Tab-separated table of C-alpha atoms in Angstrom:
chain	number	residue	atom	x	y	z
A	498	MET	CA	0.153	-0.273	-0.112
A	499	LYS	CA	1.316	3.511	-0.801
A	500	GLN	CA	2.658	5.595	2.482
A	501	THR	CA	0.351	8.792	2.726
A	502	ILE	CA	0.647	11.503	5.769
A	503	PRO	CA	-2.067	10.990	8.361
A	504	VAL	CA	-5.799	12.961	7.791
A	505	ILE	CA	-7.395	14.359	11.038
A	506	ASP	CA	-10.263	16.166	11.664
A	507	LEU	CA	-9.753	19.336	13.820
A	508	ALA	CA	-13.813	19.826	14.159
A	509	PRO	CA	-13.752	18.344	17.702
A	510	ALA	CA	-11.518	19.917	19.120
A	511	LEU	CA	-11.909	22.868	18.150
A	512	GLY	CA	-14.693	23.890	21.393
A	513	GLY	CA	-15.032	20.108	21.938
A	514	SER	CA	-14.974	18.644	25.073
A	515	ARG	CA	-10.815	17.930	27.228
A	516	ALA	CA	-11.676	14.421	25.814
A	517	GLU	CA	-12.115	15.229	22.356
A	518	ARG	CA	-9.359	17.187	22.537
A	519	LEU	CA	-7.038	14.517	23.909
A	520	ALA	CA	-8.226	12.262	21.254
A	521	VAL	CA	-6.950	14.758	18.461
A	522	ALA	CA	-4.117	16.024	20.463
A	523	ARG	CA	-2.841	11.727	19.999
A	524	ARG	CA	-3.451	11.554	16.310
A	525	ILE	CA	-1.438	14.633	16.325
A	526	GLU	CA	1.327	12.831	18.619
A	527	ALA	CA	1.243	9.738	16.440
A	528	ALA	CA	1.887	11.672	12.964
A	529	CYS	CA	4.901	14.214	14.613
A	530	THR	CA	6.567	11.005	16.170
A	531	ASP	CA	6.438	9.026	12.921
A	532	ILE	CA	6.765	11.954	10.128
A	533	GLY	CA	6.593	15.699	10.839
A	534	PHE	CA	3.492	15.704	8.616
A	535	PHE	CA	-0.222	15.549	8.634
A	536	THR	CA	-3.354	17.217	6.828
A	537	ILE	CA	-6.084	18.786	8.660
A	538	ARG	CA	-9.703	19.090	7.573
A	539	GLY	CA	-12.522	20.314	9.848
A	540	HIS	CA	-10.729	23.540	10.430
A	541	GLY	CA	-13.139	26.384	10.303
A	542	VAL	CA	-10.879	28.631	7.763
A	543	PRO	CA	-13.995	29.660	5.655
A	544	LEU	CA	-12.889	28.284	1.888
A	545	GLU	CA	-14.115	32.067	0.333
A	546	LEU	CA	-11.524	33.118	2.275
A	547	ILE	CA	-8.537	30.990	0.970
A	548	ASP	CA	-10.472	31.172	-2.526
A	549	ALA	CA	-10.096	34.688	-2.253
A	550	LEU	CA	-6.455	35.367	-1.446
A	551	ARG	CA	-5.762	32.425	-4.007
A	552	GLY	CA	-7.585	34.578	-6.752
A	553	HIS	CA	-5.505	37.582	-5.744
A	554	ALA	CA	-2.130	35.821	-6.226
A	555	SER	CA	-2.854	33.928	-9.690
A	556	ARG	CA	-3.911	37.447	-10.977
A	557	PHE	CA	-1.195	39.314	-9.725
A	558	PHE	CA	1.741	35.990	-10.441
A	559	ASN	CA	0.521	36.231	-13.945
A	560	LEU	CA	1.233	39.555	-15.034
A	561	PRO	CA	4.229	41.441	-16.712
A	562	LEU	CA	7.594	40.674	-14.760
A	563	GLU	CA	8.328	44.051	-14.775
A	564	GLU	CA	5.468	45.108	-12.930
A	565	LYS	CA	5.985	42.495	-10.035
A	566	LEU	CA	9.705	43.754	-9.950
A	567	ARG	CA	8.113	46.969	-9.076
A	568	ALA	CA	6.318	45.603	-6.197
A	569	SER	CA	9.735	44.588	-4.617
A	570	PRO	CA	11.591	46.009	-1.740
A	571	ALA	CA	14.727	48.465	-2.768
A	572	ASP	CA	17.091	46.026	-0.908
A	573	PRO	CA	17.273	42.735	-1.146
A	574	SER	CA	17.429	41.743	2.788
A	575	VAL	CA	14.468	43.248	3.441
A	576	PRO	CA	12.276	40.055	3.815
A	577	ARG	CA	9.047	41.664	2.379
A	578	GLY	CA	7.306	41.594	-1.568
A	579	TYR	CA	8.023	40.574	-4.223
A	580	ARG	CA	11.453	37.587	-5.109
A	581	ALA	CA	11.424	36.864	-8.922
A	582	LEU	CA	12.358	33.338	-10.345
A	583	GLY	CA	15.531	31.503	-8.703
A	584	PHE	CA	15.962	33.720	-5.583
A	585	ASP	CA	17.089	31.968	-2.830
A	586	ALA	CA	17.416	28.188	-2.301
A	587	LEU	CA	15.870	26.619	0.426
A	588	ALA	CA	18.118	23.273	0.286
A	589	ARG	CA	21.283	25.641	1.544
A	590	GLY	CA	19.606	25.778	4.675
A	591	ASN	CA	20.483	22.171	5.486
A	592	ALA	CA	23.771	22.952	3.875
A	593	ASP	CA	23.214	21.760	0.810
A	594	ARG	CA	24.658	23.368	-2.675
A	595	ALA	CA	21.691	23.694	-4.650
A	596	PRO	CA	21.179	25.932	-7.702
A	597	GLY	CA	18.301	28.719	-7.332
A	598	ASP	CA	14.633	27.390	-6.450
A	599	LEU	CA	12.225	27.587	-9.752
A	600	LYS	CA	10.058	29.742	-7.949
A	601	GLU	CA	8.893	33.407	-7.290
A	602	TYR	CA	7.387	34.486	-4.240
A	603	TYR	CA	5.292	37.038	-2.192
A	604	HIS	CA	6.533	37.503	1.079
A	605	PHE	CA	4.424	39.274	4.196
A	606	GLY	CA	3.989	39.082	7.429
A	607	ARG	CA	1.374	40.859	10.176
A	608	GLU	CA	-0.458	44.272	8.899
A	609	THR	CA	-0.584	45.934	11.968
A	610	TRP	CA	0.821	46.120	15.950
A	611	PRO	CA	1.251	48.170	18.540
A	612	ASP	CA	2.981	50.747	19.516
A	613	ASP	CA	5.460	49.583	21.894
A	614	PRO	CA	9.390	48.834	22.339
A	615	TYR	CA	8.950	45.037	21.458
A	616	TYR	CA	7.993	46.227	18.292
A	617	THR	CA	8.917	49.356	17.565
A	618	GLY	CA	12.745	49.483	19.174
A	619	PRO	CA	16.017	48.316	17.344
A	620	GLU	CA	15.846	44.577	17.177
A	621	GLY	CA	11.327	44.788	17.189
A	622	GLN	CA	12.377	46.892	13.848
A	623	ALA	CA	14.222	43.844	12.086
A	624	TYR	CA	10.572	41.255	12.623
A	625	PHE	CA	7.719	44.070	12.052
A	626	ILE	CA	8.699	45.102	8.967
A	627	PRO	CA	6.185	47.226	6.657
A	628	ASN	CA	4.709	45.251	3.989
A	629	ARG	CA	4.991	46.494	0.366
A	630	TRP	CA	2.155	45.894	-1.352
A	631	PRO	CA	1.563	45.641	-5.600
A	632	GLU	CA	-0.878	48.367	-7.501
A	633	ARG	CA	-2.732	45.166	-8.834
A	634	PRO	CA	-4.745	43.529	-8.678
A	635	ALA	CA	-6.914	45.850	-5.832
A	636	GLY	CA	-7.838	43.741	-3.047
A	637	PHE	CA	-4.461	42.151	-2.388
A	638	ALA	CA	-3.708	43.613	0.774
A	639	ALA	CA	-7.157	43.003	2.198
A	640	ALA	CA	-7.549	39.392	1.336
A	641	ALA	CA	-3.771	38.782	2.440
A	642	SER	CA	-4.203	39.906	6.009
A	643	ALA	CA	-7.363	38.499	6.655
A	644	TYR	CA	-6.357	35.307	5.876
A	645	TYR	CA	-3.192	36.091	7.875
A	646	ALA	CA	-5.727	36.580	10.752
A	647	GLN	CA	-7.120	32.872	10.275
A	648	MET	CA	-3.768	31.651	10.365
A	649	GLU	CA	-3.118	33.618	13.692
A	650	ARG	CA	-6.076	31.737	15.371
A	651	LEU	CA	-5.888	28.893	14.087
A	652	THR	CA	-2.074	28.270	15.009
A	653	ALA	CA	-3.233	29.070	18.924
A	654	SER	CA	-5.492	26.041	18.572
A	655	MET	CA	-2.984	24.067	17.079
A	656	MET	CA	-0.632	24.886	19.199
A	657	GLU	CA	-3.227	24.050	22.430
A	658	LEU	CA	-2.899	20.417	21.186
A	659	ALA	CA	0.325	19.871	20.555
A	660	ALA	CA	0.964	20.624	24.487
A	661	LEU	CA	-1.975	18.184	25.151
A	662	ALA	CA	0.474	15.945	22.768
A	663	LEU	CA	3.727	16.180	24.617
A	664	GLY	CA	1.698	16.058	28.061
A	665	ILE	CA	2.623	19.581	29.135
A	666	ASP	CA	0.369	22.412	30.517
A	667	GLU	CA	-1.795	23.100	27.468
A	668	HIS	CA	-1.148	27.070	27.722
A	669	PHE	CA	2.660	26.007	27.445
A	670	PHE	CA	3.306	27.956	24.377
A	671	ALA	CA	0.895	30.631	25.247
A	672	ASP	CA	3.495	33.436	26.156
A	673	LYS	CA	5.892	32.138	24.013
A	674	ILE	CA	3.960	32.704	20.398
A	675	ASP	CA	1.884	36.230	22.067
A	676	ARG	CA	4.159	38.296	19.932
A	677	HIS	CA	5.293	35.799	17.260
A	678	ILE	CA	6.915	37.077	13.821
A	679	THR	CA	5.145	35.050	11.839
A	680	ALA	CA	6.013	35.645	7.522
A	681	MET	CA	3.211	34.519	5.207
A	682	ARG	CA	4.976	33.494	1.594
A	683	ILE	CA	2.620	32.764	-1.133
A	684	ASN	CA	4.775	30.582	-3.690
A	685	PHE	CA	4.078	30.402	-7.486
A	686	TYR	CA	5.795	27.571	-9.586
A	687	PRO	CA	4.844	28.764	-12.819
A	688	ALA	CA	5.110	26.288	-16.162
A	689	GLN	CA	8.406	25.333	-17.051
A	690	GLN	CA	9.495	26.859	-20.492
A	691	THR	CA	13.113	25.897	-20.331
A	692	PRO	CA	14.444	22.499	-18.743
A	693	PRO	CA	15.997	22.841	-15.257
A	694	GLU	CA	19.651	22.587	-14.267
A	695	ALA	CA	20.926	19.598	-13.011
A	696	GLY	CA	19.711	19.020	-9.231
A	697	GLN	CA	17.246	22.231	-9.722
A	698	LEU	CA	14.073	21.481	-8.365
A	699	ARG	CA	10.938	24.072	-7.523
A	700	ALA	CA	11.743	23.976	-4.223
A	701	GLY	CA	14.675	21.939	-2.819
A	702	ALA	CA	14.766	19.492	-0.217
A	703	HIS	CA	15.166	21.184	3.282
A	704	THR	CA	13.219	21.748	6.313
A	705	ASP	CA	11.339	24.511	7.928
A	706	TYR	CA	12.620	26.899	10.687
A	707	GLY	CA	9.967	27.453	13.111
A	708	LEU	CA	7.216	25.771	15.236
A	709	LEU	CA	4.769	24.550	12.491
A	710	THR	CA	3.816	25.444	8.656
A	711	ILE	CA	0.194	24.992	8.121
A	712	LEU	CA	0.217	25.033	4.047
A	713	ASN	CA	-2.524	25.505	1.591
A	714	GLY	CA	-1.634	23.928	-2.347
A	715	GLU	CA	-3.587	22.733	-4.862
A	716	ASN	CA	-3.137	19.708	-7.063
A	717	THR	CA	-1.506	20.550	-10.261
A	718	PRO	CA	1.941	18.350	-11.577
A	719	GLY	CA	5.286	18.624	-9.905
A	720	GLY	CA	3.835	18.997	-6.336
A	721	LEU	CA	5.127	18.699	-2.753
A	722	GLN	CA	7.288	15.919	-1.471
A	723	VAL	CA	8.161	14.446	2.038
A	724	ARG	CA	10.916	11.684	2.816
A	725	THR	CA	9.860	9.170	4.894
A	726	ARG	CA	12.042	7.511	7.770
A	727	ALA	CA	13.100	4.620	4.927
A	728	GLY	CA	14.586	7.263	2.980
A	729	ASP	CA	11.622	7.509	0.543
A	730	TRP	CA	9.800	9.987	-1.601
A	731	ILE	CA	6.145	10.267	-0.883
A	732	ASP	CA	3.934	12.299	-2.865
A	733	ILE	CA	1.465	14.781	-0.099
A	734	GLU	CA	-1.989	15.454	-1.171
A	735	THR	CA	-2.704	19.223	-1.152
A	736	ASP	CA	-6.093	20.169	-1.526
A	737	PRO	CA	-7.257	24.020	-1.491
A	738	GLY	CA	-9.664	23.282	1.142
A	739	THR	CA	-7.602	21.486	3.494
A	740	PHE	CA	-3.940	22.189	4.827
A	741	VAL	CA	-1.207	20.724	5.542
A	742	ILE	CA	0.677	20.847	8.537
A	743	ASN	CA	4.568	20.507	9.119
A	744	ILE	CA	6.967	20.282	12.425
A	745	GLY	CA	9.637	23.035	11.926
A	746	ASP	CA	12.875	23.072	13.399
A	747	LEU	CA	12.381	24.971	16.674
A	748	LEU	CA	10.008	22.730	17.693
A	749	MET	CA	11.311	19.590	16.976
A	750	ARG	CA	14.394	20.915	19.213
A	751	TRP	CA	11.957	21.947	21.943
A	752	THR	CA	10.962	18.440	21.868
A	753	ASN	CA	14.354	16.748	21.975
A	754	ASP	CA	13.346	14.938	18.924
A	755	ARG	CA	10.355	13.326	19.969
A	756	TRP	CA	9.069	15.385	16.946
A	757	VAL	CA	10.542	15.104	13.793
A	758	SER	CA	10.884	18.316	11.373
A	759	ASN	CA	11.292	16.484	7.969
A	760	VAL	CA	12.916	17.263	4.742
A	761	HIS	CA	10.410	18.118	2.269
A	762	ARG	CA	10.596	19.394	-1.239
A	763	VAL	CA	8.910	20.370	-4.110
A	764	VAL	CA	9.848	18.452	-7.743
A	765	ASN	CA	9.522	19.629	-11.092
A	766	PRO	CA	6.454	18.957	-13.595
A	767	PRO	CA	7.014	16.302	-16.133
A	768	ALA	CA	8.279	18.366	-19.181
A	769	ASP	CA	5.220	17.404	-21.407
A	770	ALA	CA	2.439	19.105	-18.312
A	771	GLY	CA	2.723	22.604	-20.225
A	772	PRO	CA	0.798	25.707	-18.413
A	773	ALA	CA	-1.470	22.897	-16.356
A	774	ALA	CA	1.771	22.548	-14.259
A	775	GLN	CA	1.391	26.900	-12.973
A	776	ARG	CA	0.724	25.779	-9.297
A	777	ILE	CA	0.568	28.293	-6.048
A	778	SER	CA	0.989	27.361	-2.549
A	779	ILE	CA	0.337	29.355	0.599
A	780	ALA	CA	2.280	29.173	3.522
A	781	PHE	CA	2.480	29.857	6.450
A	782	PHE	CA	5.646	29.742	8.502
A	783	HIS	CA	4.403	29.958	12.382
A	784	HIS	CA	7.474	31.520	14.103
A	785	PRO	CA	7.746	32.141	17.750
A	786	ASN	CA	8.216	35.587	19.761
A	787	TYR	CA	11.780	36.878	18.555
A	788	ASP	CA	12.656	37.036	22.473
A	789	ALA	CA	11.423	33.155	23.363
A	790	LEU	CA	14.753	30.995	24.485
A	791	VAL	CA	13.588	27.541	22.885
A	792	GLU	CA	14.814	24.763	25.577
A	793	CYS	CA	14.537	21.410	25.055
A	794	ILE	CA	11.560	19.681	26.578
A	795	ALA	CA	14.225	16.793	28.325
A	796	PRO	CA	14.858	15.542	31.678
A	797	PRO	CA	17.909	17.311	33.411
A	798	GLY	CA	21.395	16.261	30.748
A	799	GLN	CA	19.376	14.634	28.474
A	800	ALA	CA	18.686	18.280	26.223
A	801	LYS	CA	20.353	16.947	22.847
A	802	TYR	CA	20.370	21.389	21.753
A	803	PRO	CA	22.029	23.858	23.689
A	804	PRO	CA	18.865	26.341	23.768
A	805	VAL	CA	18.360	28.589	20.986
A	806	LEU	CA	16.412	32.242	20.481
A	807	SER	CA	13.926	32.020	18.639
A	808	GLY	CA	14.877	35.430	16.624
A	809	GLU	CA	18.622	34.315	16.298
A	810	TYR	CA	18.177	31.198	14.885
A	811	ARG	CA	15.334	32.775	11.778
A	812	ASP	CA	18.071	35.019	10.924
A	813	LEU	CA	20.682	32.120	10.435
A	814	LYS	CA	18.376	30.348	8.740
A	815	TYR	CA	17.034	33.303	5.870
A	816	ARG	CA	20.879	34.094	5.702
A	817	GLN	CA	22.033	30.549	4.347
A	818	THR	CA	19.143	30.565	2.038
A	819	ARG	CA	19.985	32.947	-0.579
A	820	VAL	CA	21.452	32.600	-3.645
């Protein structure tokens, strides 16, 4: 039988009894221990909101390149706005020498934040950065902000379930994510007009950096794959009405490798796929407060990793992946 990732219905846990929440948490524990990936349904995010952002993204990425480039930041190191094909190589974050990834993307974060030194001070300014929005299509910014707010709600629920799954206080993560530095990327994988370079993929094999990633995708040729513990690559179905969840490096460190931040990639479509291979995926990379100290949940003397600050770890990974 072909291996797949588990599909978990969140509906019983969202507003359900403690017994129902624990039952869902146990399924999350099994998935995170085994492969670090699972699909959720019953998530409560309105489908029309998802469709609205996907529609705006499709219209933007199919604009002429010259117009899209006007939405790029003047300083390439600023993680906001549009990035053209080959800007980064995700495999380099895992010490792999790889050519630039065959994707474009739009990078944004939260739209507003309090007038507080945590957000506006010298360190905060590195993470709370004004978004850059294109002139067209109208409504892009509003659709993106509405989606971001729904992801914040969903991740708060997911981290409570994660704590239950780990057997720790349900609110353990609350004060570590209440001022999170999460960024989103809308990835666009265009149809490939010329053959890729040797070893070049839509997104090279990598792990994600933070707590967890919430991905909304679509089933088109050339999609997401994850590597099993046996070393095999399996395809991940990415239906637009569901979300794929995967564990990031910081949550793996927090759990002392009890949960796995697994290697995944986006492969190239078949050479004859044509325009049908165009693909959009929307990723919410949930990352803790920049000053959150990530220390292994492990008995004294058994920690596999030294403590690390959330923001410092993210910045290191960003530097490693730039081409």
